[in-house]
């Protein structure tokens, strides 16, 4: 257990103490204690930058299940460290923010911070685990803690709905991912990601390549809310705003991006990888931005905007795979896509985090998040307004902020798609920059909406539940820090280039780094009159035009009926699957024993007859059979006739007597076949059971006594004939296929020498196979005690209730 | 099957015959029990026969009379039988032999002369008692349940 492991597990180790602190120290907000954890971790992980910026990695292993190849290997490289810093850094800010956001007297903070710490630990585990099974474990822990956090205000129906939705979708993806992990392990023979990267050629040749890729991508797409799995994210906005800021913008939704980036070295040699991720990402980018415009809830806008931005990063990660196919070039222009992806990932975490906190402040201070009610808050909340403007404009991709730089790089990467002359990227690939341009226009529009509708325009404070005023300073510090980062990264982007972005990009291209190619990360503000600059200008012009004419084209959103939307389909499919399962169950679980017996008999006959046919066992041979004596014919006829007669009896009494006839005839058969012990036992037992049958008959209710003979049912007749034929076939088959001699010779020879007996049956019963007898008498004892208990218990119930109708019921 | 009818009817012939036949059946059942190792019979059928003799008494008299004449608790008898069987089966493990290994030897008994004694008889005794106990428990409970 190294310090690194302790660092990863620190949030999980700290979580159990939170409820005690919450109970014991009521006067201090529990968040202050929690704040220590991410701050410490941030400082701790910050020190790793010096290691990773030179391309170094840190690996520590704790043996967990070595026999299964599952060990907790912590692995810190550029990519993992970048995420770890995001998680701990934004984690600290979110905890600080939540201290002012959540009321320590009204909310159950113990729960909140336990869930939050669980999530933080899980997320660190995801990004710093080398073993995929361990990563999967942490992955599911993020799903569970996210579920708990979304459902934090569990009295609200929408919270529960959102929590369940996100749980269903992300766990579906998580389980798919587990499938992918198992497939990869079966190819490579190791769960370690580094081993998989090393054996990347082996995976590429495998017939399961596509299966593994799709399964892993399902995990990434569901977690990162890519189309069509994005629907859980807007509903997850029912969570408290610190949670939305932390999980649903900065960290958890980036777990999918992390997974794609982490698995890129394994899969990116294949063009399918490039196409799938770029196509899904680009479409998600468009769809998210398109839908964000119609939202009226501020968090709804931000949710769709997150979806859209995640799509952007995803598509960049896909396009970055092209770098491998053109590794001959000196200045690898496709690598810019990956650099942009990493850079935008950082930028998005900063501006989206600050925007969510800003929305939380607005919600907290005005009581609503509905943009139709808000307006004119600029003068009342100047600091919040400033933060909102910085965040929004960065998100829209406007010049002085970091969003502009990553957006420019994104557009540059998309326009380079043309020059890829493989896999139809030069023809259909034209869609990528076009869609990216349209999506950027929508992004520009909703970014404007966020701060214009909230802070500008006419003030209508009378509609608000609270009188608005500026937030407390503690609530403003975290978003302010993030907003300052937005500006700083905008002006001096290269501050991160060599420390964070370069090592992260290098971990995505291990083969390129190994071949000696240098990763050049150099981000300029001004890079000349390039096509992407014209595209940005076009976005601003078109976006402004559309923003001012928004009322004219809002109508297009109402064209899609609810049933056809993805949410409608999700709800419908839940209802449908529920109903279908009920219908299915109701159809075959009839509650009648008759139906179940028919299933059992039909299945048994079907299986037996089919396997006899399959193995060709119908070649009966009757060569070894004995002669049939005349009395055996007579006895056989008696049994068959009485058995058949039972079926046609009008009353039950003759049926019982006929059953006795069958039993005594069987005893006679035992006599003829030289089994005196069996004959004796059969005689007595038959007598007892007939007597018991008569007893039951005597106590039957009068109504069922009158019932005439058994009703004929075709189905029953067919099934019974089928079972009869099957058993007959089975007997013939076993008789004619006897391959081994009987063990009874041994008994015959040794019955006297070994067991000092002459009655072989009895010696077998008590000596050779005494075990069976021992438990058969136990069976008898249980049966006797069971009858005793049933009858005695019944009579006491009858006595206490003391009414006749009940007693009559019990007799049945 | 109506229990009260027995009390009024004078069953002298049945009752006299039953008492005599009872001993014949009991002796037969004991014979079946002991002869099991060499000829047809054994604990199971012997137990059933003994139970049959008791049922005959039940038919001729009533259950209270039977309970005073033969004051057995048949549920205890079941348990006792199972215990004897299990202990017999277990005894071999104290001699480092597998479970349910029987032992036998020839003995010179004072009255009977040289006879083979076998632990299987003890096992069979367990079976015998369980069968009597179970049969009588069932018949008694059902008979008294009304």
PDB file of N, CA, C and O in Angstrom, chain A residues 585-645:
ATOM      1  N   UNK A 585     -45.863 -12.988 -18.232  1.00  0.00           N
ATOM      2  CA  UNK A 585     -46.008 -13.734 -16.987  1.00  0.00           C
ATOM      3  C   UNK A 585     -47.441 -14.214 -16.803  1.00  0.00           C
ATOM      4  O   UNK A 585     -47.675 -15.355 -16.454  1.00  0.00           O
ATOM      5  N   UNK A 586     -48.389 -13.299 -17.076  1.00  0.00           N
ATOM      6  CA  UNK A 586     -49.789 -13.684 -16.875  1.00  0.00           C
ATOM      7  C   UNK A 586     -50.200 -14.795 -17.823  1.00  0.00           C
ATOM      8  O   UNK A 586     -51.084 -15.596 -17.524  1.00  0.00           O
ATOM      9  N   UNK A 587     -49.574 -14.825 -19.013  1.00  0.00           N
ATOM     10  CA  UNK A 587     -49.965 -15.838 -19.980  1.00  0.00           C
ATOM     11  C   UNK A 587     -49.526 -17.227 -19.592  1.00  0.00           C
ATOM     12  O   UNK A 587     -50.240 -18.188 -19.839  1.00  0.00           O
ATOM     13  N   UNK A 588     -48.347 -17.345 -19.012  1.00  0.00           N
ATOM     14  CA  UNK A 588     -47.930 -18.723 -18.730  1.00  0.00           C
ATOM     15  C   UNK A 588     -48.002 -19.085 -17.265  1.00  0.00           C
ATOM     16  O   UNK A 588     -48.117 -20.251 -16.930  1.00  0.00           O
ATOM     17  N   UNK A 589     -47.958 -18.067 -16.349  1.00  0.00           N
ATOM     18  CA  UNK A 589     -48.154 -18.385 -14.952  1.00  0.00           C
ATOM     19  C   UNK A 589     -49.645 -18.309 -14.663  1.00  0.00           C
ATOM     20  O   UNK A 589     -50.151 -17.336 -14.112  1.00  0.00           O
ATOM     21  N   UNK A 590     -50.384 -19.358 -15.065  1.00  0.00           N
ATOM     22  CA  UNK A 590     -51.838 -19.279 -14.980  1.00  0.00           C
ATOM     23  C   UNK A 590     -52.334 -19.438 -13.563  1.00  0.00           C
ATOM     24  O   UNK A 590     -53.450 -19.063 -13.249  1.00  0.00           O
ATOM     25  N   UNK A 591     -51.518 -20.073 -12.710  1.00  0.00           N
ATOM     26  CA  UNK A 591     -51.990 -20.346 -11.355  1.00  0.00           C
ATOM     27  C   UNK A 591     -52.651 -21.703 -11.247  1.00  0.00           C
ATOM     28  O   UNK A 591     -52.955 -22.156 -10.157  1.00  0.00           O
ATOM     29  N   UNK A 592     -52.894 -22.371 -12.385  1.00  0.00           N
ATOM     30  CA  UNK A 592     -53.480 -23.711 -12.347  1.00  0.00           C
ATOM     31  C   UNK A 592     -52.368 -24.754 -12.383  1.00  0.00           C
ATOM     32  O   UNK A 592     -51.491 -24.701 -13.251  1.00  0.00           O
ATOM     33  N   UNK A 593     -52.457 -25.706 -11.457  1.00  0.00           N
ATOM     34  CA  UNK A 593     -51.456 -26.769 -11.444  1.00  0.00           C
ATOM     35  C   UNK A 593     -51.499 -27.520 -12.760  1.00  0.00           C
ATOM     36  O   UNK A 593     -50.484 -27.998 -13.269  1.00  0.00           O
ATOM     37  N   UNK A 594     -52.697 -27.622 -13.331  1.00  0.00           N
ATOM     38  CA  UNK A 594     -52.859 -28.359 -14.581  1.00  0.00           C
ATOM     39  C   UNK A 594     -51.918 -27.816 -15.657  1.00  0.00           C
ATOM     40  O   UNK A 594     -51.217 -28.578 -16.329  1.00  0.00           O
ATOM     41  N   UNK A 595     -51.874 -26.474 -15.780  1.00  0.00           N
ATOM     42  CA  UNK A 595     -51.015 -25.893 -16.815  1.00  0.00           C
ATOM     43  C   UNK A 595     -49.566 -26.250 -16.557  1.00  0.00           C
ATOM     44  O   UNK A 595     -48.843 -26.647 -17.472  1.00  0.00           O
ATOM     45  N   UNK A 596     -49.152 -26.121 -15.303  1.00  0.00           N
ATOM     46  CA  UNK A 596     -47.740 -26.377 -15.010  1.00  0.00           C
ATOM     47  C   UNK A 596     -47.388 -27.838 -15.268  1.00  0.00           C
ATOM     48  O   UNK A 596     -46.301 -28.154 -15.760  1.00  0.00           O
ATOM     49  N   UNK A 597     -48.331 -28.749 -14.919  1.00  0.00           N
ATOM     50  CA  UNK A 597     -48.061 -30.163 -15.176  1.00  0.00           C
ATOM     51  C   UNK A 597     -47.921 -30.398 -16.672  1.00  0.00           C
ATOM     52  O   UNK A 597     -47.067 -31.158 -17.132  1.00  0.00           O
ATOM     53  N   UNK A 598     -48.776 -29.699 -17.449  1.00  0.00           N
ATOM     54  CA  UNK A 598     -48.673 -29.878 -18.907  1.00  0.00           C
ATOM     55  C   UNK A 598     -47.310 -29.402 -19.396  1.00  0.00           C
ATOM     56  O   UNK A 598     -46.660 -30.078 -20.195  1.00  0.00           O
ATOM     57  N   UNK A 599     -46.846 -28.235 -18.880  1.00  0.00           N
ATOM     58  CA  UNK A 599     -45.512 -27.773 -19.311  1.00  0.00           C
ATOM     59  C   UNK A 599     -44.457 -28.826 -18.993  1.00  0.00           C
ATOM     60  O   UNK A 599     -43.605 -29.151 -19.811  1.00  0.00           O
ATOM     61  N   UNK A 600     -44.535 -29.327 -17.752  1.00  0.00           N
ATOM     62  CA  UNK A 600     -43.492 -30.254 -17.302  1.00  0.00           C
ATOM     63  C   UNK A 600     -43.506 -31.513 -18.159  1.00  0.00           C
ATOM     64  O   UNK A 600     -42.480 -31.971 -18.668  1.00  0.00           O
ATOM     65  N   UNK A 601     -44.714 -32.045 -18.370  1.00  0.00           N
ATOM     66  CA  UNK A 601     -44.803 -33.313 -19.117  1.00  0.00           C
ATOM     67  C   UNK A 601     -44.398 -33.126 -20.567  1.00  0.00           C
ATOM     68  O   UNK A 601     -43.654 -33.928 -21.129  1.00  0.00           O
ATOM     69  N   UNK A 602     -44.899 -32.054 -21.179  1.00  0.00           N
ATOM     70  CA  UNK A 602     -44.574 -31.833 -22.593  1.00  0.00           C
ATOM     71  C   UNK A 602     -43.070 -31.626 -22.745  1.00  0.00           C
ATOM     72  O   UNK A 602     -42.431 -32.196 -23.639  1.00  0.00           O
ATOM     73  N   UNK A 603     -42.503 -30.869 -21.843  1.00  0.00           N
ATOM     74  CA  UNK A 603     -41.067 -30.609 -21.937  1.00  0.00           C
ATOM     75  C   UNK A 603     -40.280 -31.900 -21.760  1.00  0.00           C
ATOM     76  O   UNK A 603     -39.360 -32.196 -22.530  1.00  0.00           O
ATOM     77  N   UNK A 604     -40.675 -32.677 -20.753  1.00  0.00           N
ATOM     78  CA  UNK A 604     -39.959 -33.929 -20.497  1.00  0.00           C
ATOM     79  C   UNK A 604     -40.047 -34.840 -21.714  1.00  0.00           C
ATOM     80  O   UNK A 604     -39.034 -35.329 -22.231  1.00  0.00           O
ATOM     81  N   UNK A 605     -41.273 -35.058 -22.243  1.00  0.00           N
ATOM     82  CA  UNK A 605     -41.421 -35.946 -23.395  1.00  0.00           C
ATOM     83  C   UNK A 605     -40.659 -35.402 -24.584  1.00  0.00           C
ATOM     84  O   UNK A 605     -39.964 -36.143 -25.281  1.00  0.00           O
ATOM     85  N   UNK A 606     -40.800 -34.097 -24.800  1.00  0.00           N
ATOM     86  CA  UNK A 606     -40.130 -33.501 -25.949  1.00  0.00           C
ATOM     87  C   UNK A 606     -38.632 -33.694 -25.875  1.00  0.00           C
ATOM     88  O   UNK A 606     -38.004 -34.160 -26.836  1.00  0.00           O
ATOM     89  N   UNK A 607     -38.065 -33.386 -24.719  1.00  0.00           N
ATOM     90  CA  UNK A 607     -36.614 -33.515 -24.573  1.00  0.00           C
ATOM     91  C   UNK A 607     -36.168 -34.957 -24.778  1.00  0.00           C
ATOM     92  O   UNK A 607     -35.199 -35.231 -25.490  1.00  0.00           O
ATOM     93  N   UNK A 608     -36.900 -35.874 -24.151  1.00  0.00           N
ATOM     94  CA  UNK A 608     -36.469 -37.278 -24.227  1.00  0.00           C
ATOM     95  C   UNK A 608     -36.597 -37.800 -25.647  1.00  0.00           C
ATOM     96  O   UNK A 608     -35.664 -38.409 -26.186  1.00  0.00           O
ATOM     97  N   UNK A 609     -37.761 -37.549 -26.275  1.00  0.00           N
ATOM     98  CA  UNK A 609     -37.951 -38.061 -27.626  1.00  0.00           C
ATOM     99  C   UNK A 609     -36.958 -37.430 -28.583  1.00  0.00           C
ATOM    100  O   UNK A 609     -36.381 -38.102 -29.435  1.00  0.00           O
ATOM    101  N   UNK A 610     -36.732 -36.135 -28.408  1.00  0.00           N
ATOM    102  CA  UNK A 610     -35.797 -35.458 -29.307  1.00  0.00           C
ATOM    103  C   UNK A 610     -34.390 -36.029 -29.154  1.00  0.00           C
ATOM    104  O   UNK A 610     -33.711 -36.319 -30.146  1.00  0.00           O
ATOM    105  N   UNK A 611     -33.972 -36.232 -27.898  1.00  0.00           N
ATOM    106  CA  UNK A 611     -32.596 -36.719 -27.744  1.00  0.00           C
ATOM    107  C   UNK A 611     -32.484 -38.174 -28.204  1.00  0.00           C
ATOM    108  O   UNK A 611     -31.447 -38.564 -28.729  1.00  0.00           O
ATOM    109  N   UNK A 612     -33.564 -38.929 -28.042  1.00  0.00           N
ATOM    110  CA  UNK A 612     -33.512 -40.299 -28.568  1.00  0.00           C
ATOM    111  C   UNK A 612     -33.395 -40.274 -30.090  1.00  0.00           C
ATOM    112  O   UNK A 612     -32.666 -41.053 -30.693  1.00  0.00           O
ATOM    113  N   UNK A 613     -34.133 -39.346 -30.697  1.00  0.00           N
ATOM    114  CA  UNK A 613     -34.065 -39.243 -32.154  1.00  0.00           C
ATOM    115  C   UNK A 613     -32.693 -38.717 -32.584  1.00  0.00           C
ATOM    116  O   UNK A 613     -32.093 -39.202 -33.536  1.00  0.00           O
ATOM    117  N   UNK A 614     -32.198 -37.755 -31.859  1.00  0.00           N
ATOM    118  CA  UNK A 614     -30.935 -37.106 -32.217  1.00  0.00           C
ATOM    119  C   UNK A 614     -29.777 -38.108 -32.174  1.00  0.00           C
ATOM    120  O   UNK A 614     -28.902 -38.113 -33.027  1.00  0.00           O
ATOM    121  N   UNK A 615     -29.789 -38.954 -31.124  1.00  0.00           N
ATOM    122  CA  UNK A 615     -28.708 -39.933 -31.010  1.00  0.00           C
ATOM    123  C   UNK A 615     -29.067 -41.275 -31.640  1.00  0.00           C
ATOM    124  O   UNK A 615     -28.350 -42.251 -31.434  1.00  0.00           O
ATOM    125  N   UNK A 616     -30.180 -41.305 -32.328  1.00  0.00           N
ATOM    126  CA  UNK A 616     -30.601 -42.496 -33.068  1.00  0.00           C
ATOM    127  C   UNK A 616     -30.663 -43.721 -32.158  1.00  0.00           C
ATOM    128  O   UNK A 616     -29.938 -44.695 -32.342  1.00  0.00           O
ATOM    129  N   UNK A 617     -31.500 -43.662 -31.152  1.00  0.00           N
ATOM    130  CA  UNK A 617     -31.577 -44.751 -30.183  1.00  0.00           C
ATOM    131  C   UNK A 617     -32.846 -45.582 -30.356  1.00  0.00           C
ATOM    132  O   UNK A 617     -33.225 -46.336 -29.482  1.00  0.00           O
ATOM    133  N   UNK A 618     -33.497 -45.421 -31.497  1.00  0.00           N
ATOM    134  CA  UNK A 618     -34.753 -46.166 -31.684  1.00  0.00           C
ATOM    135  C   UNK A 618     -34.526 -47.573 -32.218  1.00  0.00           C
ATOM    136  O   UNK A 618     -35.459 -48.292 -32.480  1.00  0.00           O
ATOM    137  N   UNK A 619     -33.250 -47.946 -32.408  1.00  0.00           N
ATOM    138  CA  UNK A 619     -32.988 -49.291 -32.940  1.00  0.00           C
ATOM    139  C   UNK A 619     -33.091 -50.320 -31.815  1.00  0.00           C
ATOM    140  O   UNK A 619     -32.106 -50.779 -31.264  1.00  0.00           O
ATOM    141  N   UNK A 620     -34.340 -50.660 -31.500  1.00  0.00           N
ATOM    142  CA  UNK A 620     -34.552 -51.586 -30.386  1.00  0.00           C
ATOM    143  C   UNK A 620     -34.165 -53.000 -30.792  1.00  0.00           C
ATOM    144  O   UNK A 620     -34.352 -53.415 -31.928  1.00  0.00           O
ATOM    145  N   UNK A 621     -33.639 -53.725 -29.833  1.00  0.00           N
ATOM    146  CA  UNK A 621     -33.390 -55.146 -30.084  1.00  0.00           C
ATOM    147  C   UNK A 621     -33.973 -55.921 -28.911  1.00  0.00           C
ATOM    148  O   UNK A 621     -33.752 -55.578 -27.757  1.00  0.00           O
ATOM    149  N   UNK A 622     -34.778 -56.924 -29.227  1.00  0.00           N
ATOM    150  CA  UNK A 622     -35.450 -57.661 -28.153  1.00  0.00           C
ATOM    151  C   UNK A 622     -34.925 -59.087 -28.047  1.00  0.00           C
ATOM    152  O   UNK A 622     -35.634 -59.995 -27.680  1.00  0.00           O
ATOM    153  N   UNK A 623     -33.686 -59.270 -28.385  1.00  0.00           N
ATOM    154  CA  UNK A 623     -33.142 -60.623 -28.415  1.00  0.00           C
ATOM    155  C   UNK A 623     -33.002 -61.264 -27.040  1.00  0.00           C
ATOM    156  O   UNK A 623     -33.245 -62.445 -26.884  1.00  0.00           O
ATOM    157  N   UNK A 624     -32.686 -60.458 -26.041  1.00  0.00           N
ATOM    158  CA  UNK A 624     -32.359 -61.059 -24.747  1.00  0.00           C
ATOM    159  C   UNK A 624     -33.562 -61.186 -23.823  1.00  0.00           C
ATOM    160  O   UNK A 624     -33.407 -61.477 -22.652  1.00  0.00           O
ATOM    161  N   UNK A 625     -34.746 -60.921 -24.320  1.00  0.00           N
ATOM    162  CA  UNK A 625     -35.897 -60.907 -23.416  1.00  0.00           C
ATOM    163  C   UNK A 625     -36.329 -62.322 -23.058  1.00  0.00           C
ATOM    164  O   UNK A 625     -36.159 -63.268 -23.824  1.00  0.00           O
ATOM    165  N   UNK A 626     -36.929 -62.430 -21.878  1.00  0.00           N
ATOM    166  CA  UNK A 626     -37.359 -63.753 -21.398  1.00  0.00           C
ATOM    167  C   UNK A 626     -38.702 -64.122 -22.021  1.00  0.00           C
ATOM    168  O   UNK A 626     -39.414 -63.286 -22.578  1.00  0.00           O
ATOM    169  N   UNK A 627     -39.045 -65.389 -21.872  1.00  0.00           N
ATOM    170  CA  UNK A 627     -40.354 -65.879 -22.306  1.00  0.00           C
ATOM    171  C   UNK A 627     -41.435 -65.269 -21.426  1.00  0.00           C
ATOM    172  O   UNK A 627     -41.210 -65.010 -20.250  1.00  0.00           O
ATOM    173  N   UNK A 628     -42.621 -65.061 -22.001  1.00  0.00           N
ATOM    174  CA  UNK A 628     -43.719 -64.541 -21.199  1.00  0.00           C
ATOM    175  C   UNK A 628     -44.600 -65.696 -20.774  1.00  0.00           C
ATOM    176  O   UNK A 628     -45.109 -66.449 -21.602  1.00  0.00           O
ATOM    177  N   UNK A 629     -44.759 -65.815 -19.461  1.00  0.00           N
ATOM    178  CA  UNK A 629     -45.589 -66.900 -18.957  1.00  0.00           C
ATOM    179  C   UNK A 629     -47.069 -66.524 -19.083  1.00  0.00           C
ATOM    180  O   UNK A 629     -47.402 -65.339 -19.086  1.00  0.00           O
ATOM    181  N   UNK A 630     -47.961 -67.562 -19.159  1.00  0.00           N
ATOM    182  CA  UNK A 630     -49.405 -67.272 -19.355  1.00  0.00           C
ATOM    183  C   UNK A 630     -49.987 -66.403 -18.252  1.00  0.00           C
ATOM    184  O   UNK A 630     -50.741 -65.460 -18.531  1.00  0.00           O
ATOM    185  N   UNK A 631     -49.609 -66.663 -16.987  1.00  0.00           N
ATOM    186  CA  UNK A 631     -50.207 -65.871 -15.905  1.00  0.00           C
ATOM    187  C   UNK A 631     -49.784 -64.417 -15.979  1.00  0.00           C
ATOM    188  O   UNK A 631     -50.466 -63.522 -15.502  1.00  0.00           O
ATOM    189  N   UNK A 632     -48.659 -64.170 -16.619  1.00  0.00           N
ATOM    190  CA  UNK A 632     -48.238 -62.769 -16.764  1.00  0.00           C
ATOM    191  C   UNK A 632     -49.160 -62.024 -17.720  1.00  0.00           C
ATOM    192  O   UNK A 632     -49.464 -60.854 -17.519  1.00  0.00           O
ATOM    193  N   UNK A 633     -49.639 -62.747 -18.744  1.00  0.00           N
ATOM    194  CA  UNK A 633     -50.633 -62.131 -19.640  1.00  0.00           C
ATOM    195  C   UNK A 633     -51.875 -61.761 -18.857  1.00  0.00           C
ATOM    196  O   UNK A 633     -52.392 -60.649 -18.957  1.00  0.00           O
ATOM    197  N   UNK A 634     -52.318 -62.720 -18.048  1.00  0.00           N
ATOM    198  CA  UNK A 634     -53.566 -62.499 -17.307  1.00  0.00           C
ATOM    199  C   UNK A 634     -53.411 -61.304 -16.365  1.00  0.00           C
ATOM    200  O   UNK A 634     -54.227 -60.367 -16.370  1.00  0.00           O
ATOM    201  N   UNK A 635     -52.321 -61.332 -15.624  1.00  0.00           N
ATOM    202  CA  UNK A 635     -52.112 -60.275 -14.639  1.00  0.00           C
ATOM    203  C   UNK A 635     -51.957 -58.916 -15.331  1.00  0.00           C
ATOM    204  O   UNK A 635     -52.500 -57.888 -14.895  1.00  0.00           O
ATOM    205  N   UNK A 636     -51.199 -58.934 -16.439  1.00  0.00           N
ATOM    206  CA  UNK A 636     -51.019 -57.701 -17.208  1.00  0.00           C
ATOM    207  C   UNK A 636     -52.345 -57.165 -17.681  1.00  0.00           C
ATOM    208  O   UNK A 636     -52.640 -55.961 -17.549  1.00  0.00           O
ATOM    209  N   UNK A 637     -53.210 -58.078 -18.179  1.00  0.00           N
ATOM    210  CA  UNK A 637     -54.516 -57.643 -18.670  1.00  0.00           C
ATOM    211  C   UNK A 637     -55.332 -57.051 -17.530  1.00  0.00           C
ATOM    212  O   UNK A 637     -55.997 -56.018 -17.696  1.00  0.00           O
ATOM    213  N   UNK A 638     -55.236 -57.655 -16.351  1.00  0.00           N
ATOM    214  CA  UNK A 638     -55.997 -57.142 -15.200  1.00  0.00           C
ATOM    215  C   UNK A 638     -55.550 -55.708 -14.877  1.00  0.00           C
ATOM    216  O   UNK A 638     -56.371 -54.795 -14.715  1.00  0.00           O
ATOM    217  N   UNK A 639     -54.262 -55.543 -14.824  1.00  0.00           N
ATOM    218  CA  UNK A 639     -53.752 -54.212 -14.471  1.00  0.00           C
ATOM    219  C   UNK A 639     -54.161 -53.178 -15.502  1.00  0.00           C
ATOM    220  O   UNK A 639     -54.679 -52.097 -15.177  1.00  0.00           O
ATOM    221  N   UNK A 640     -53.974 -53.514 -16.789  1.00  0.00           N
ATOM    222  CA  UNK A 640     -54.290 -52.547 -17.849  1.00  0.00           C
ATOM    223  C   UNK A 640     -55.774 -52.210 -17.829  1.00  0.00           C
ATOM    224  O   UNK A 640     -56.168 -51.043 -17.884  1.00  0.00           O
ATOM    225  N   UNK A 641     -56.606 -53.258 -17.691  1.00  0.00           N
ATOM    226  CA  UNK A 641     -58.051 -53.025 -17.731  1.00  0.00           C
ATOM    227  C   UNK A 641     -58.489 -52.177 -16.544  1.00  0.00           C
ATOM    228  O   UNK A 641     -59.262 -51.212 -16.696  1.00  0.00           O
ATOM    229  N   UNK A 642     -57.958 -52.499 -15.355  1.00  0.00           N
ATOM    230  CA  UNK A 642     -58.425 -51.709 -14.200  1.00  0.00           C
ATOM    231  C   UNK A 642     -57.894 -50.279 -14.274  1.00  0.00           C
ATOM    232  O   UNK A 642     -58.596 -49.326 -13.914  1.00  0.00           O
ATOM    233  N   UNK A 643     -56.668 -50.123 -14.779  1.00  0.00           N
ATOM    234  CA  UNK A 643     -56.144 -48.765 -14.908  1.00  0.00           C
ATOM    235  C   UNK A 643     -56.983 -47.955 -15.882  1.00  0.00           C
ATOM    236  O   UNK A 643     -57.319 -46.787 -15.632  1.00  0.00           O
ATOM    237  N   UNK A 644     -57.364 -48.599 -17.010  1.00  0.00           N
ATOM    238  CA  UNK A 644     -58.208 -47.890 -17.986  1.00  0.00           C
ATOM    239  C   UNK A 644     -59.576 -47.609 -17.393  1.00  0.00           C
ATOM    240  O   UNK A 644     -60.145 -46.527 -17.589  1.00  0.00           O
ATOM    241  N   UNK A 645     -60.082 -48.564 -16.637  1.00  0.00           N
ATOM    242  CA  UNK A 645     -61.433 -48.407 -16.098  1.00  0.00           C
ATOM    243  C   UNK A 645     -61.502 -47.228 -15.131  1.00  0.00           C
ATOM    244  O   UNK A 645     -62.529 -46.555 -15.047  1.00  0.00           O
TER     245      UNK A 645
END
